[in-house]
Amino acid sequence: MLGTLADPQAHQRTQQHQTVRSGELIASRQQASENVIVMCSGWGFRHLQVPDGRKQILRFLLPGDVVSTDLVFEDHFSCSVTALTDAQLTRLPREKIQARIAADKSFLMTVADICVAEHRNSEEMLAVLGQRSAEQRIAYLFLHLMKRISAHNVIRDQRYRFPLRQQHIADAVGLTAVHVNRVLGIFRDRGVVELSDGVLHVLNAVELQRVGSLN
Amino acid sequence: MLGTLADPQAHQRTQQHQTVRSGELIASRQQASENVIVMCSGWGFRHLQVPDGRKQILRFLLPGDVVSTDLVFEDHFSCSVTALTDAQLTRLPREKIQARIAADKSFLMTVADICVAEHRNSEEMLAVLGQRSAEQRIAYLFLHLMKRISAHNVIRDQRYRFPLRQQHIADAVGLTAVHVNRVLGIFRDRGVVELSDGVLHVLNAVELQRVGSLN
DNA sequence: CGATCGGTTGATATGAATCAACGTGCGTGG
DNA sequence: CCACGCACGTTGATTCATATCAACCGATCG
């Protein structure tokens, strides 16, 4: 559904591709751009730097995701974006997107749905960061990403491709990497989930849901 | 700028007003509505309930603010809304707003700007909740609201009308009311800000900025 | 082969939560 | 008019969750 923004045929037509390596900065806050960028392959994340060198990861980006939805309406990035794995990007001129929005009401609704969904995700995450414990935060993040991964990939054997390092989890849920490590240890001991080697293996989905769900 | 969504003349034309009392629930999550609601007077807040009875305040609503921007594009509330003070609301049929969006490109941009600004606020708040200490969180909230209040009102003498209870601050920044109380005491002792009687009195704006700013 | 990165573990420190008690002002009902 | 309850703020004592500091390990890579 997110991928609808990108016209797949554009790949062949105009070679608007760009490759970035794992860890590379894709865009930085305040940077201007007249293109909307879409993740073609690989993962990335949006983040905000805070003064003391720490950072908050705002959203992980999966293949098909719009790197910065703000850029549909604004001409500069509101946050920085970094590649989590090696990745490929496509650029779509904002002008063309705006023209299509003006021409096609249903396309406007597609864009609006993406923005609304992202905003809702952010607001749920606010509740998670503001009100929930370390275990609950991490479980929530897992469930959230599992849902998004499942939308693209068939999941076999309760194993999810999951390229995050413990430090990324820490930066996303507002904990230290050391504490994330301990919580992952607890999950492993309790037989809830195991994360290793870039694979998230869900052993007890019910329990994970119980801990991490907001409902 | 936010008020532009509401046509001021609509007040006289059709009596679409509604009055709510302080503490009253304006809307609850999942509730359907074919109207977009705007705060005419008084304050409110959007919030998400979490299972254990706690809640996360997502955004305070000032006069002129759209109660739920989602409702421009969707037909149900994504969060609950409660009146913080006595307040008056106006309802605008979503159909009319959508029609005006379709007809008037600049109006679409106005709506988009509101949504983008709110999303950016949420993302900044994520960084605040994830990465910053109690003092920093509260200072950030004060600065954020001071900016929004200043957009509507002339501020004299560094005093801001500020109808929040300590519990509201706690629910917004993810702390307990007791701890908020202690931090406010520290701010008072240090001569940074004083909050009492519904008035926020800024004694040392520079220091407040230093503590609360994300930059 | 050494250096670096990611993960793991232990000891200790600290910020915020929790529990509890108390004061004060206010509205309401007797 | 008084008495009571209630909401809100305040303060102290204690506990608890998470951070911090530090050391170490194994794998990978140049």
XYZ file of C-alpha atoms in Angstrom, chain B residues 18-148:
131
model
C -21.467 23.039 21.490
C -20.402 23.775 25.043
C -18.534 21.309 27.216
C -17.494 21.535 30.843
C -14.007 21.133 32.196
C -13.072 17.466 32.423
C -15.814 16.305 30.118
C -15.059 13.779 27.401
C -15.438 15.401 23.978
C -14.890 12.271 21.942
C -13.608 8.800 22.534
C -11.304 6.642 20.513
C -12.960 4.713 17.673
C -16.039 6.913 17.852
C -17.451 7.723 14.436
C -18.222 11.249 13.339
C -18.950 12.951 10.057
C -17.797 16.296 11.458
C -14.408 17.846 11.930
C -14.475 19.614 15.290
C -12.629 22.826 16.107
C -11.951 24.381 19.510
C -13.662 27.775 19.589
C -12.700 28.691 23.120
C -11.106 26.933 26.066
C -8.494 24.203 26.165
C -8.641 20.454 25.654
C -6.316 17.556 25.089
C -6.050 14.429 23.007
C -5.015 11.300 24.848
C -4.602 7.557 24.616
C -5.667 5.280 27.415
C -3.286 2.483 28.339
C -4.498 -0.746 29.939
C -3.349 -0.076 33.518
C -5.472 3.055 33.853
C -2.718 5.498 32.992
C -3.021 7.763 30.012
C -0.713 9.561 27.628
C -1.678 13.076 26.685
C -0.743 13.448 23.020
C -1.431 17.112 22.459
C -3.012 20.033 24.200
C -5.639 21.844 22.173
C -5.897 25.632 22.220
C -8.621 27.841 20.842
C -8.595 27.542 17.054
C -7.082 24.067 17.056
C -8.634 21.171 15.214
C -9.776 18.645 17.768
C -8.868 15.714 15.562
C -7.072 16.311 12.295
C -7.522 12.651 11.359
C -11.206 13.308 10.929
C -10.515 15.345 7.813
C -9.612 12.088 6.080
C -11.034 9.348 8.271
C -14.396 8.746 9.847
C -13.460 7.761 13.368
C -11.332 9.232 16.160
C -7.895 7.733 16.571
C -7.680 8.947 20.166
C -9.894 10.303 22.899
C -10.352 14.007 23.542
C -11.188 15.678 26.834
C -11.937 19.266 27.778
C -9.273 20.778 30.021
C -11.311 23.875 30.785
C -14.859 24.775 29.947
C -14.845 25.062 26.193
C -16.876 25.724 23.084
C -16.668 23.637 19.940
C -17.743 24.043 16.339
C -18.536 21.204 14.017
C -17.696 21.337 10.330
C -19.071 18.591 8.071
C -16.200 16.563 6.673
C -17.898 16.543 3.279
C -17.660 20.303 3.030
C -14.012 20.309 3.984
C -13.213 17.602 1.484
C -15.092 19.472 -1.192
C -13.104 22.592 -0.464
C -9.861 20.625 -0.550
C -10.769 19.273 -3.960
C -11.739 22.719 -5.238
C -8.993 24.833 -3.757
C -5.384 23.772 -3.930
C -4.231 26.358 -1.410
C -6.737 25.061 1.098
C -5.303 21.595 0.663
C -1.917 23.058 1.492
C -3.306 24.707 4.605
C -4.647 21.390 5.800
C -1.425 19.614 4.885
C 0.609 22.191 6.784
C -1.463 21.629 9.891
C -1.014 17.867 9.661
C 2.688 18.100 8.941
C 3.217 20.498 11.838
C 1.376 18.204 14.211
C 3.346 15.233 13.048
C 6.588 17.115 13.542
C 5.480 18.040 17.058
C 4.769 14.393 17.809
C 8.164 13.335 16.547
C 9.947 15.939 18.601
C 7.992 14.769 21.592
C 9.144 11.219 20.891
C 12.720 12.422 21.204
C 11.844 14.227 24.409
C 10.189 11.198 26.010
C 12.845 8.813 24.778
C 15.977 10.773 25.560
C 15.462 13.562 28.062
C 15.333 13.862 31.869
C 12.349 14.961 33.912
C 13.520 18.583 34.119
C 14.180 18.707 30.407
C 10.817 17.188 29.547
C 8.866 19.656 31.625
C 10.900 22.601 30.372
C 10.288 21.412 26.818
C 6.559 21.209 27.390
C 6.535 24.731 28.807
C 8.481 26.122 25.854
C 6.290 24.305 23.371
C 3.080 25.605 24.890
C 4.483 29.103 25.400
C 5.173 29.286 21.697
C 1.671 28.174 20.815
